[in-house]
Structures are given as structure tokens and as C-alpha cells.
Amino acid sequence: MSEKQHALIFELSEPGRVSYSLPDLDVPEQSIGELVPTNYVREEPPDLPEVSELQLMRHYTSLSNRNHGVDSGFYPLGSCTMKYNPKVHEDVARLPGFAHIHPYQPVSTVQGALELMYELQNSLAEITGMDEVTLQSAAGAQGEWTGLMLIRAFHEANGDFQRTKVIVPDSAHGTNPASATVAGFDAVTVKSNDRGLVDLDHLKEVVGNDTAALMLTNPNTLGLFEEEIVEMAKVVHEAGGKLYYDGANSNAILGITRPGDMGFDVVHLNLHKTFTTPHGGGGPGSGPVGVKEELARFLPVPTVVKEEGYYRFNRESERPDSIGRIKPYYGNFGINVRAYTYIRTMGAEGLRKVSENAVLNANYMMRRLAPYFDAPYEQHCKHEFVLSGRKQKKLGVRTLDIAKRLLDFGYHPPTIYFPLNVDECMMVEPTETETKETLDAFIDAMIQIAKEAEEEPETVQEAPHETVLGRLDETTAARKPVLRYQKS
Ligand SMILES: *Cc1c(COP(=O)(O)O)cnc(C)c1O
């Protein structure tokens, strides 16, 4: 269908043309007024296009083709990357015994579902090196908040009411300082050094007896491993603080190292990133939280427990120090099913391979792109890396232009202008599942864009050229959105 036809779907309207056929009426006819209170009835019929079934079908199919998704092309968006989404997980999540159960059903009738939750709690505890896990929280950010509330409950139980500060590195994901604030703490920034890692001396300066926790991800959001993590953990623990691990993107560490072994006390995972549930369109998500033994008594209730071969939810009376419920029912169960299926299909060896390949792919791309873009840090990266568009900026080509030009090649651009501590930042996460050919094709596109920046910068500055719509005024689109068809 031509673009013209698409754009003019409303104008294609022919009075009386319909896209459906209904059987003859075999019940007494009633007027709208008899069915709906008259004050709700329209005076005029709505001004909808009257089109044929095929015109309608092609309209929606054409709209869906305008979306870029991981099923249609490479999607190297650093940090929040859509990772591996095996389709077999959708089959498993739709098995009637999983999909058609109800949270109010007696637990004796859903033992299989409870067993899955119990096993998943244990697997995630093993993977992260924690002692207990709750599956309740529905997102990474809610996991962060939950984890910080647990730390808060721990300090308050010790009478440590002066611990009001949560230390967050300047490269952190934006949800970290936000969650700290929502949990009632003051977020304090610790600087990164010129190797992109937490500045240990500065950490020692900001740590004190008012420290509730250090919130960290390792590898950090620059894709770099915090080599001094053991020393950092010691500094924070000696001051009486706890260590919180943001495990939203754990693709670099599975089966290789564990937050619990690095000295972390609390961790959240994003099952909708690392553990395969697709997360386009804002959800649903799942952000399980794991804790070390001494924090377990504060966990939300219920978690699933096993007693003489029988699974059940524990009661509030069994966990009197619990911070309470943080979500109705028991978490997003369908996402648990996908994560559990993934862990069981991969096995321990498979999970380790995920991380080895994620790290290999990222380093391959970084080294091949480093001659053309600034790679601000010398050391090997983990599952993702950052480049800076500083060189191109001097030629009048901004990182935003590079991202827009990538659309012409059919790629989703990397994350741009984040983390904030790298000028003209591009953050690339190729993931473990892409072929070498795909990585090479993306690298070639990036190299071509770097050449264009030198030889014909307008091509990049005015991109995209091949998409349905050219460069949008994103600010106006956000502030004054036009959401309905308007007759010209
Ligand atoms: C995505 C992400 C989060 C937040 O997860 P949500 O499910 O979007 O709330 C937190 N930290 C990091 C590093 C992330 O990538």
C-alpha cells in the first residue's frame, strides 16, 4: 500500500462502505435510547472513516510496521536494552495451568504455580548470592524502593535513626537517586575518577555515621567493572552502612560473579531485562529483591515457603517485622514463568555463556569503533560501552544527529547523552544474541556516519532521510501533542 493511501485513510472514506458483515438480527430490535440513558447518546454519529475490510487491515498493519522492535531489527540501546525474548516462553506462560489461575484460588489447587515461585526465589538467590528473595515488586524502580525500605527498617530496628543519606555515583541510573528520595533519604553523589570508576578517596570523604547505604551497579552504567568493590564494601560496612546492588542489567555477571560475594547486602533484578520478558510499551515488569540473612525478617509478605513438601504463602504473623505488602497479590506471575523457563533452559553453564558472549560482543564493537569515535576509557568493558561524539561535535555534528542518521540504516540508536558524566555520550549494548554479521553491519554504518561527519556533515545533520517522517520537533510534540486526525 502506498504511503499516500496510508496517510489519507480518513479521506478514503466512501459513505456506506463497511469493513464488516453481520448476520441478520434474530432478536427484537431496540433503539439506542432504550439501551443507554438518553443523556449519554450522541446527537450525531461519530465522524469515522467508512472503509473496506482490506483498507482497514492495511491501515493498522502499515502503522505497526512503523515501529522498530527487537523482532524487526538490531536494538543496541545501552542499559535498558531489550535483551533475549525467546518465543517459547510465550507458549509456557500461556499454558492454562499458569495463565488461567486466580490469586484467590485455594493454594492446594495451585501447588505447581507455587512450586515455580519457590524455585525461582531460590534460583535468583543463588544467582545473586543472597539468602532470601521476594518476587513482589513490579519494576526495577519499585525493587530499588523496596530494597531501600528494607535497609531503612534495619537501621531503625537498631535505633540508628541518624542514617539519612544514600550515596549514589554520578554515573548512576536516574532511578537510583529518585528511589532514595522517595524512600525518605537524601541522595549524596560520589564522583567518578578518570577511569570511569567510583573515586574511592571521595567515597571515604562522604561516608559517615549518617550513611544508610551505598547504591551501586557493578559493572556500572559505563559498562566498567568496579575493581575496588571489595574495598568500597569494607569502607561502607565499617561505617555501619549497607550496600545496595542495582542488578537491572546483570548480563555481564551471570555465573561469573555475584553481588553477594562482592559484599552487597540487597539486590534487585529486572526480570524484564536480564531474564527475558519483553518490556516495550511500559510493562508489565518484575523487579525481585534479594537480601542477606540479617535483612530477611523485614521482607514484604507473603513469600512462598515449603513445608513437608507442601507450598504455601507465609503469613504476616510469621514475619512481624515485615515492611508489609508492596503490591497486591504476589507479583507479576507471567513474568516469573518466563524467567523460570529461561533459567531452566539455560542451566548454570548456559547463563555463564550469556555473560561471556555479551562481554565479548561489546568489546569487539568498542575496539572496532574506537578509531572513529572517542572511547573515553581504556580498559575492557563488560556488557556495554560508551563512546563520545566529541570529535564529531567539533565538525558540527552532534550525537543526536548520529542517532538520527542511524535510523536511515534501519537501526535503533544507542542510548544517548547518558550517563551524564561523558560529553556527547553514546552508550551501546549489543547483547549476547546478535550474530557477528549484525555487529559488523552496525559497525560499518557507524564508520560511514563518521566519514559523512567529515565529508558531508549536512547528510548527518539533516537525518533521517529514509523514515516515514523526518526529524521531529520533539519538544513541541511532547508539549502540544496532536493526537487526533485533523482535516486539512
Ligand atoms: C531499567 C533500569 C532501572 C529501572 O527499572 P524499571 O523496571 O524501568 O523501573 C534501574 N536501574 C537500571 C540500571 C536500569 O537499567
Coordinates of C-alpha atoms and ligand atoms in Angstrom, one line a residue:
M1 CA 0.0 0.0 0.0
S2 CA 1.4 3.3 -0.9
E3 CA 2.2 5.9 1.7
K4 CA -0.3 8.3 0.1
Q5 CA -3.1 5.8 0.5
H6 CA -1.9 5.3 4.1
A7 CA -1.8 8.9 5.0
L8 CA -5.2 9.5 3.6
I9 CA -7.1 6.7 5.3
F10 CA -9.7 9.2 6.5
E11 CA -10.1 10.7 3.0
L12 CA -10.5 7.2 1.5
S13 CA -13.9 7.1 3.3
E14 CA -16.8 6.3 1.0
P15 CA -20.3 6.8 2.6
G16 CA -21.8 3.4 3.3
R17 CA -18.7 1.4 2.8
V18 CA -18.1 -1.0 5.7
S19 CA -15.4 -3.4 6.8
Y20 CA -17.7 -6.0 8.4
S21 CA -20.7 -8.1 7.8
L22 CA -23.1 -9.1 10.5
P23 CA -25.7 -11.9 10.5
D24 CA -29.4 -11.0 10.2
L25 CA -30.8 -9.7 13.5
D26 CA -32.7 -12.6 15.3
V27 CA -33.7 -10.7 18.4
P28 CA -36.3 -7.8 18.7
E29 CA -34.8 -4.5 17.6
Q30 CA -34.3 -1.9 20.3
S31 CA -33.4 1.7 19.8
I32 CA -30.2 3.1 21.3
G33 CA -32.4 5.2 23.7
E34 CA -33.8 2.0 25.2
L35 CA -30.4 0.6 25.9
V36 CA -28.4 3.6 27.1
P37 CA -29.7 6.5 29.1
T38 CA -30.5 9.2 26.6
N39 CA -28.2 11.8 28.1
Y40 CA -25.3 9.5 27.0
V41 CA -26.5 9.2 23.5
R42 CA -24.7 11.1 20.7
E43 CA -26.7 13.6 18.7
E44 CA -24.6 13.0 15.6
P45 CA -22.9 9.8 14.5
P46 CA -19.1 9.9 15.1
D47 CA -17.1 11.1 12.1
L48 CA -15.3 7.8 11.4
P49 CA -13.8 6.7 8.1
E50 CA -16.0 4.3 6.2
V51 CA -13.6 1.9 4.5
S52 CA -13.4 -1.7 3.4
E53 CA -12.0 -4.6 5.4
L54 CA -8.8 -4.6 3.5
Q55 CA -8.3 -0.9 3.7
L56 CA -8.8 -1.1 7.4
M57 CA -6.4 -4.1 7.8
R58 CA -3.7 -2.4 5.7
H59 CA -4.1 0.8 7.7
Y60 CA -3.2 -0.9 11.0
T61 CA -0.6 -3.3 9.5
S62 CA 1.1 -0.3 8.0
L63 CA 1.1 1.6 11.3
S64 CA 2.6 -1.5 13.1
N65 CA 5.4 -1.6 10.5
R66 CA 6.4 1.8 11.5
N67 CA 7.5 0.6 14.9
H68 CA 11.0 -0.6 15.5
G69 CA 11.3 -3.6 17.7
V70 CA 13.8 -6.3 18.6
D71 CA 11.9 -8.6 16.3
S72 CA 12.4 -6.3 13.3
G73 CA 16.0 -5.1 13.8
F74 CA 19.1 -4.5 15.9
Y75 CA 18.4 -2.6 19.1
P76 CA 21.6 -1.7 20.8
L77 CA 20.1 0.7 23.4
G78 CA 22.5 0.6 26.3
S79 CA 21.4 -0.2 29.8
C80 CA 17.7 -0.6 29.3
T81 CA 18.3 -2.9 26.3
M82 CA 15.6 -5.3 25.2
K83 CA 17.6 -8.5 25.6
Y84 CA 16.7 -12.0 24.6
N85 CA 13.0 -12.8 24.3
P86 CA 12.6 -16.5 23.3
K87 CA 9.2 -17.1 21.8
V88 CA 8.9 -20.5 23.6
H89 CA 8.5 -18.6 26.8
E90 CA 5.2 -17.1 25.5
D91 CA 3.9 -20.7 25.0
V92 CA 4.9 -21.7 28.5
A93 CA 3.4 -18.5 30.1
R94 CA 0.1 -19.3 28.2
L95 CA -0.2 -22.9 29.5
P96 CA -3.7 -23.0 31.0
G97 CA -2.4 -24.1 34.4
F98 CA -0.4 -20.9 34.6
A99 CA -2.5 -18.5 32.6
H100 CA -6.0 -19.3 33.9
I101 CA -5.4 -19.5 37.6
H102 CA -6.7 -16.9 40.0
P103 CA -4.9 -15.3 43.0
Y104 CA -7.9 -16.2 45.3
Q105 CA -7.8 -19.9 44.4
P106 CA -7.0 -22.2 47.4
V107 CA -3.3 -22.9 47.5
S108 CA -3.9 -26.6 47.4
T109 CA -5.2 -26.2 43.8
V110 CA -2.1 -24.2 42.6
Q111 CA 0.8 -26.1 44.0
G112 CA 2.6 -26.2 40.7
A113 CA 2.5 -22.4 40.4
L114 CA 3.7 -22.0 44.0
E115 CA 6.5 -24.5 43.3
L116 CA 7.6 -22.4 40.4
M117 CA 7.7 -19.3 42.5
Y118 CA 9.5 -21.1 45.3
E119 CA 12.1 -22.5 42.9
L120 CA 12.5 -19.1 41.2
Q121 CA 13.1 -17.4 44.6
N122 CA 15.8 -19.9 45.3
S123 CA 17.4 -19.7 41.8
L124 CA 17.6 -15.9 42.0
A125 CA 19.0 -16.1 45.5
E126 CA 21.7 -18.5 44.2
I127 CA 22.4 -16.4 41.1
T128 CA 22.8 -13.2 43.2
G129 CA 24.5 -14.7 46.3
M130 CA 21.6 -13.6 48.5
D131 CA 19.8 -15.6 51.2
E132 CA 16.1 -14.7 50.5
V133 CA 14.2 -13.2 47.7
T134 CA 10.8 -11.6 47.2
L135 CA 9.1 -11.7 43.8
Q136 CA 6.5 -9.0 44.7
S137 CA 7.8 -5.8 43.2
A138 CA 6.6 -4.9 39.7
A139 CA 9.5 -3.0 38.3
G140 CA 13.2 -2.2 38.8
A141 CA 12.4 1.1 40.4
Q142 CA 9.9 -0.4 42.8
G143 CA 12.6 -3.0 43.7
E144 CA 15.0 -0.2 44.5
W145 CA 12.5 1.5 46.7
T146 CA 11.6 -1.8 48.4
G147 CA 15.3 -2.6 49.0
L148 CA 15.9 0.8 50.5
M149 CA 12.8 0.5 52.7
L150 CA 14.3 -2.8 54.0
I151 CA 17.6 -1.0 54.8
R152 CA 15.7 1.7 56.5
A153 CA 13.8 -0.8 58.6
F154 CA 17.1 -2.5 59.5
H155 CA 18.7 0.8 60.7
E156 CA 15.6 1.8 62.6
A157 CA 15.4 -1.6 64.3
N158 CA 18.9 -0.8 65.5
G159 CA 17.9 2.6 66.8
D160 CA 20.1 4.1 64.0
F161 CA 17.7 7.0 63.1
Q162 CA 20.5 9.3 62.0
R163 CA 21.3 7.3 58.9
T164 CA 19.5 9.6 56.4
K165 CA 21.9 9.5 53.5
V166 CA 22.2 7.2 50.5
I167 CA 25.4 7.5 48.4
V168 CA 24.9 7.2 44.6
P169 CA 27.7 7.5 42.0
D170 CA 27.4 10.3 39.4
S171 CA 27.1 7.7 36.6
A172 CA 24.1 6.0 38.2
H173 CA 20.8 5.3 36.6
G174 CA 18.3 8.1 37.3
T175 CA 16.0 5.8 39.2
N176 CA 18.7 5.4 42.0
P177 CA 18.7 8.9 43.4
A178 CA 14.9 9.1 42.8
S179 CA 14.2 5.9 44.7
A180 CA 16.5 7.1 47.6
T181 CA 14.5 10.3 47.8
V182 CA 11.1 8.6 47.6
A183 CA 12.3 6.2 50.4
G184 CA 12.9 9.3 52.6
F185 CA 16.7 9.5 52.3
D186 CA 18.9 12.3 51.0
A187 CA 20.8 11.2 47.9
V188 CA 24.5 12.2 48.1
T189 CA 26.7 12.0 44.9
V190 CA 30.1 10.3 44.9
K191 CA 32.3 11.3 42.0
S192 CA 33.8 9.0 39.3
N193 CA 37.5 9.1 38.6
D194 CA 39.1 9.5 35.2
R195 CA 38.8 5.7 34.6
G196 CA 35.1 5.9 35.0
L197 CA 35.0 4.2 38.4
V198 CA 33.9 5.4 41.8
D199 CA 36.6 7.6 43.3
L200 CA 37.5 5.7 46.4
D201 CA 39.0 8.7 48.2
H202 CA 35.9 10.7 47.6
L203 CA 33.8 7.8 48.8
K204 CA 35.8 7.8 52.1
E205 CA 35.1 11.5 52.4
V206 CA 31.3 11.2 52.0
V207 CA 30.8 8.1 54.1
G208 CA 30.0 8.5 57.7
N209 CA 27.7 7.6 60.6
D210 CA 24.8 9.2 58.7
T211 CA 25.3 6.8 55.8
A212 CA 22.3 4.4 55.3
A213 CA 23.6 2.8 52.1
L214 CA 25.8 3.0 49.0
M215 CA 23.7 2.2 45.9
L216 CA 25.7 0.9 43.1
T217 CA 25.7 -1.2 40.0
N218 CA 28.7 -3.3 39.0
P219 CA 29.6 -3.2 36.2
N220 CA 28.5 0.4 36.3
T221 CA 26.4 2.2 33.7
L222 CA 29.5 3.0 31.7
G223 CA 29.9 -0.8 31.3
L224 CA 33.0 -0.8 33.6
F225 CA 33.7 -3.2 36.4
E226 CA 34.3 -1.5 39.8
E227 CA 37.6 -3.2 40.6
E228 CA 37.8 -1.8 44.1
I229 CA 34.4 -3.1 45.1
V230 CA 35.7 -5.2 48.0
E231 CA 37.5 -2.2 49.5
M232 CA 34.4 0.0 48.9
A233 CA 32.2 -2.5 50.7
K234 CA 34.6 -2.5 53.6
V235 CA 34.6 1.3 53.9
V236 CA 30.8 1.4 53.8
H237 CA 30.3 -1.6 56.2
E238 CA 32.8 -0.2 58.7
A239 CA 30.8 3.0 58.8
G240 CA 27.7 0.9 59.6
G241 CA 26.1 1.4 56.1
K242 CA 24.6 -1.2 53.8
L243 CA 25.4 -1.9 50.1
Y244 CA 22.6 -1.9 47.6
Y245 CA 23.1 -3.5 44.1
D246 CA 21.1 -2.3 41.1
G247 CA 21.0 -5.6 39.1
A248 CA 18.6 -4.4 36.4
N249 CA 21.1 -5.4 33.7
S250 CA 23.0 -8.4 35.0
N251 CA 24.1 -9.8 31.6
A252 CA 27.8 -9.3 32.4
I253 CA 28.0 -11.3 35.6
L254 CA 25.7 -14.3 35.4
G255 CA 27.5 -17.4 36.5
I256 CA 30.8 -15.4 36.8
T257 CA 30.4 -13.3 40.0
R258 CA 27.7 -12.5 42.4
P259 CA 26.7 -9.3 44.2
G260 CA 26.5 -11.2 47.5
D261 CA 30.2 -12.2 47.0
M262 CA 31.2 -8.7 46.3
G263 CA 29.8 -7.5 49.6
F264 CA 26.3 -6.3 48.7
D265 CA 23.5 -6.8 51.2
V266 CA 20.5 -6.1 49.0
V267 CA 19.9 -6.5 45.3
H268 CA 17.1 -6.1 42.8
L269 CA 16.9 -7.7 39.3
N270 CA 14.8 -6.7 36.3
L271 CA 13.3 -9.9 35.1
H272 CA 12.0 -7.8 32.1
K273 CA 15.6 -7.1 31.1
T274 CA 18.1 -9.7 32.1
F275 CA 15.6 -12.6 32.4
T276 CA 13.9 -12.3 29.0
T277 CA 10.4 -10.7 29.3
P278 CA 9.9 -8.2 26.6
H279 CA 9.5 -4.7 28.1
G280 CA 8.3 -2.4 25.3
G281 CA 5.4 -0.1 25.9
G282 CA 6.0 0.3 29.7
G283 CA 5.3 -3.1 31.2
P284 CA 4.4 -5.3 32.9
G285 CA 7.7 -5.7 34.7
S286 CA 9.1 -7.6 37.6
G287 CA 11.8 -6.5 40.0
P288 CA 12.5 -9.2 42.6
V289 CA 14.6 -8.2 45.6
G290 CA 17.1 -10.4 47.3
V291 CA 18.7 -9.8 50.7
K292 CA 21.2 -11.2 53.1
E293 CA 20.0 -13.1 56.1
E294 CA 20.1 -10.2 58.6
L295 CA 17.6 -8.2 56.4
A296 CA 15.3 -11.1 55.7
R297 CA 12.9 -10.5 58.6
F298 CA 11.9 -7.2 57.0
L299 CA 10.9 -8.6 53.6
P300 CA 7.4 -8.0 52.3
V301 CA 4.9 -10.7 53.0
P302 CA 4.0 -13.0 51.6
T303 CA 6.8 -15.0 50.1
V304 CA 6.4 -18.7 49.2
V305 CA 7.5 -21.2 51.8
K306 CA 7.8 -25.0 51.6
E307 CA 6.7 -27.2 54.5
E308 CA 6.9 -31.0 54.3
G309 CA 6.5 -31.0 50.5
Y310 CA 3.6 -28.5 50.6
Y311 CA 3.9 -24.9 49.3
R312 CA 2.1 -22.0 50.9
F313 CA 2.3 -18.3 51.4
N314 CA 3.7 -17.2 54.7
R315 CA 1.5 -15.1 57.0
E316 CA 2.1 -11.7 58.4
S317 CA 2.1 -13.1 61.9
E318 CA 5.2 -15.2 60.9
R319 CA 7.1 -12.1 59.8
P320 CA 6.1 -9.4 62.3
D321 CA 8.9 -7.1 61.3
S322 CA 7.9 -7.1 57.6
I323 CA 7.7 -3.7 55.9
G324 CA 4.3 -5.0 54.7
R325 CA 2.9 -5.6 51.3
I326 CA 4.2 -3.6 48.4
K327 CA 1.9 -4.9 45.7
P328 CA -1.5 -6.5 45.6
Y329 CA -1.2 -10.3 45.3
Y330 CA 2.1 -11.9 44.6
G331 CA 4.0 -10.1 41.8
N332 CA 3.6 -10.4 38.1
F333 CA 3.3 -14.1 37.8
G334 CA 3.6 -14.4 34.0
I335 CA 7.0 -12.8 34.1
N336 CA 8.1 -15.3 36.8
V337 CA 7.1 -18.1 34.5
R338 CA 9.2 -16.7 31.6
A339 CA 12.2 -16.1 33.9
Y340 CA 12.0 -19.6 35.4
T341 CA 11.7 -21.2 31.9
Y342 CA 14.8 -19.3 30.9
I343 CA 16.9 -20.2 33.9
R344 CA 15.9 -23.9 33.5
T345 CA 16.6 -24.0 29.7
M346 CA 19.9 -22.2 30.0
G347 CA 21.2 -24.0 33.1
A348 CA 24.2 -22.7 35.1
E349 CA 26.6 -23.2 32.2
G350 CA 24.2 -21.5 29.7
L351 CA 23.8 -18.5 31.9
R352 CA 27.6 -18.1 32.2
K353 CA 27.8 -18.3 28.4
V354 CA 25.2 -15.4 28.1
S355 CA 27.6 -13.2 30.1
E356 CA 30.7 -14.3 28.2
N357 CA 29.1 -13.6 24.9
A358 CA 27.6 -10.3 26.0
V359 CA 31.0 -9.1 27.1
L360 CA 32.8 -10.4 24.0
N361 CA 30.3 -8.7 21.7
A362 CA 30.6 -5.4 23.5
N363 CA 34.4 -5.4 23.5
Y364 CA 34.5 -6.4 19.8
M365 CA 32.3 -3.4 18.9
M366 CA 34.1 -1.0 21.1
R367 CA 37.6 -1.8 19.8
R368 CA 36.4 -1.6 16.2
L369 CA 34.7 1.7 16.7
A370 CA 37.4 3.3 18.8
P371 CA 39.4 4.6 15.8
Y372 CA 36.4 6.6 14.6
F373 CA 34.8 7.8 17.8
D374 CA 36.3 8.8 21.2
A375 CA 36.3 5.8 23.5
P376 CA 36.8 7.7 26.8
Y377 CA 38.1 4.7 28.9
E378 CA 40.9 2.4 28.1
Q379 CA 40.1 -0.7 30.0
H380 CA 38.0 -3.6 28.7
C381 CA 34.2 -3.1 29.0
K382 CA 31.6 -5.6 30.2
H383 CA 28.2 -6.0 28.6
E384 CA 28.1 -2.4 27.3
F385 CA 30.4 0.5 26.5
V386 CA 30.3 4.2 25.9
L387 CA 31.6 6.3 23.1
S388 CA 31.8 10.1 23.0
G389 CA 30.9 12.1 19.9
R390 CA 33.3 14.9 20.9
K391 CA 35.3 14.6 17.7
Q392 CA 32.2 14.9 15.6
K393 CA 30.9 17.7 17.6
K394 CA 33.9 19.8 16.5
L395 CA 32.8 19.2 12.9
G396 CA 29.3 20.5 13.8
V397 CA 27.7 17.0 14.0
R398 CA 26.1 16.3 17.4
T399 CA 25.4 12.9 19.0
L400 CA 21.7 13.5 18.4
D401 CA 22.5 13.8 14.6
I402 CA 24.4 10.5 14.7
A403 CA 21.5 8.8 16.4
K404 CA 19.0 10.2 13.8
R405 CA 21.3 9.1 10.9
L406 CA 21.3 5.5 12.3
L407 CA 17.6 5.3 11.7
D408 CA 18.3 5.5 7.9
F409 CA 20.2 2.3 8.2
G410 CA 17.3 0.6 10.0
Y411 CA 18.8 0.5 13.5
H412 CA 17.5 1.7 16.8
P413 CA 20.1 4.1 18.1
P414 CA 22.1 3.6 21.2
T415 CA 21.2 5.4 24.4
I416 CA 22.5 9.0 24.0
Y417 CA 23.5 11.7 26.4
F418 CA 23.6 9.2 29.3
P419 CA 25.5 8.6 31.6
L420 CA 25.8 12.3 32.2
N421 CA 29.5 12.3 33.1
V422 CA 30.6 11.7 29.4
D423 CA 30.3 14.5 26.9
E424 CA 28.2 13.7 23.8
C425 CA 27.7 10.2 25.2
M426 CA 26.6 7.2 23.2
M427 CA 26.0 4.0 25.2
V428 CA 25.9 0.8 23.2
E429 CA 24.8 -2.6 24.4
P430 CA 24.9 -5.2 21.6
T431 CA 23.7 -8.1 23.8
E432 CA 24.8 -11.7 23.6
T433 CA 22.4 -13.0 21.0
E434 CA 23.3 -11.0 17.9
T435 CA 25.4 -12.6 15.1
K436 CA 28.8 -11.3 14.1
E437 CA 27.3 -10.2 10.7
T438 CA 24.8 -8.0 12.5
L439 CA 27.5 -6.4 14.7
D440 CA 29.7 -5.8 11.6
A441 CA 26.9 -4.2 9.7
F442 CA 26.2 -1.8 12.5
I443 CA 29.9 -1.0 12.9
D444 CA 30.0 -0.3 9.1
A445 CA 27.1 2.1 9.4
M446 CA 28.7 3.9 12.3
I447 CA 32.0 4.2 10.3
Q448 CA 30.1 5.5 7.3
I449 CA 28.5 8.1 9.6
A450 CA 31.9 9.2 11.0
K451 CA 33.1 9.7 7.4
E452 CA 30.0 11.6 6.5
A453 CA 30.6 13.9 9.5
E454 CA 33.9 14.8 7.9
E455 CA 32.9 15.0 4.3
E456 CA 29.3 15.9 4.1
P457 CA 28.0 16.9 7.6
E458 CA 24.6 18.1 6.3
T459 CA 23.7 14.4 5.5
V460 CA 24.0 13.6 9.2
Q461 CA 22.7 17.0 10.5
E462 CA 19.5 16.7 8.4
A463 CA 18.9 13.0 9.0
P464 CA 16.8 10.9 9.0
H465 CA 16.1 10.8 5.3
E466 CA 14.6 7.4 4.8
T467 CA 12.0 7.2 7.6
V468 CA 8.2 7.9 7.1
L469 CA 8.6 11.2 9.0
G470 CA 11.7 13.4 9.0
R471 CA 13.3 15.0 12.1
L472 CA 10.5 15.8 14.6
D473 CA 10.3 18.7 16.9
E474 CA 10.3 16.5 19.9
T475 CA 9.7 19.4 22.4
T476 CA 6.6 20.6 20.6
A477 CA 5.4 17.1 20.1
A478 CA 5.7 16.5 23.9
R479 CA 4.2 19.8 24.9
K480 CA 1.5 20.3 22.3
P481 CA 0.7 16.8 21.0
V482 CA -1.7 16.4 18.2
L483 CA -3.2 13.1 18.8
R484 CA -6.2 13.1 16.5
Y485 CA -6.7 13.2 12.8
Q486 CA -7.4 16.8 11.7
K487 CA -8.9 17.6 8.4
S488 CA -6.6 19.9 6.5
Ligands
LIG1 C1 15.9 -0.1 33.8 C2 16.8 0.2 34.9 C3 16.2 0.5 36.2 C4 14.7 0.7 36.4 O1 13.9 -0.4 36.0 P1 12.4 -0.2 35.7 O2 11.8 -1.5 35.6 O3 12.3 0.6 34.5 O4 11.8 0.6 36.9 C5 17.1 0.7 37.2 N1 18.4 0.7 37.0 C6 19.0 0.4 35.9 C7 20.5 0.3 35.7 C8 18.2 0.1 34.7 O5 18.8 -0.1 33.6

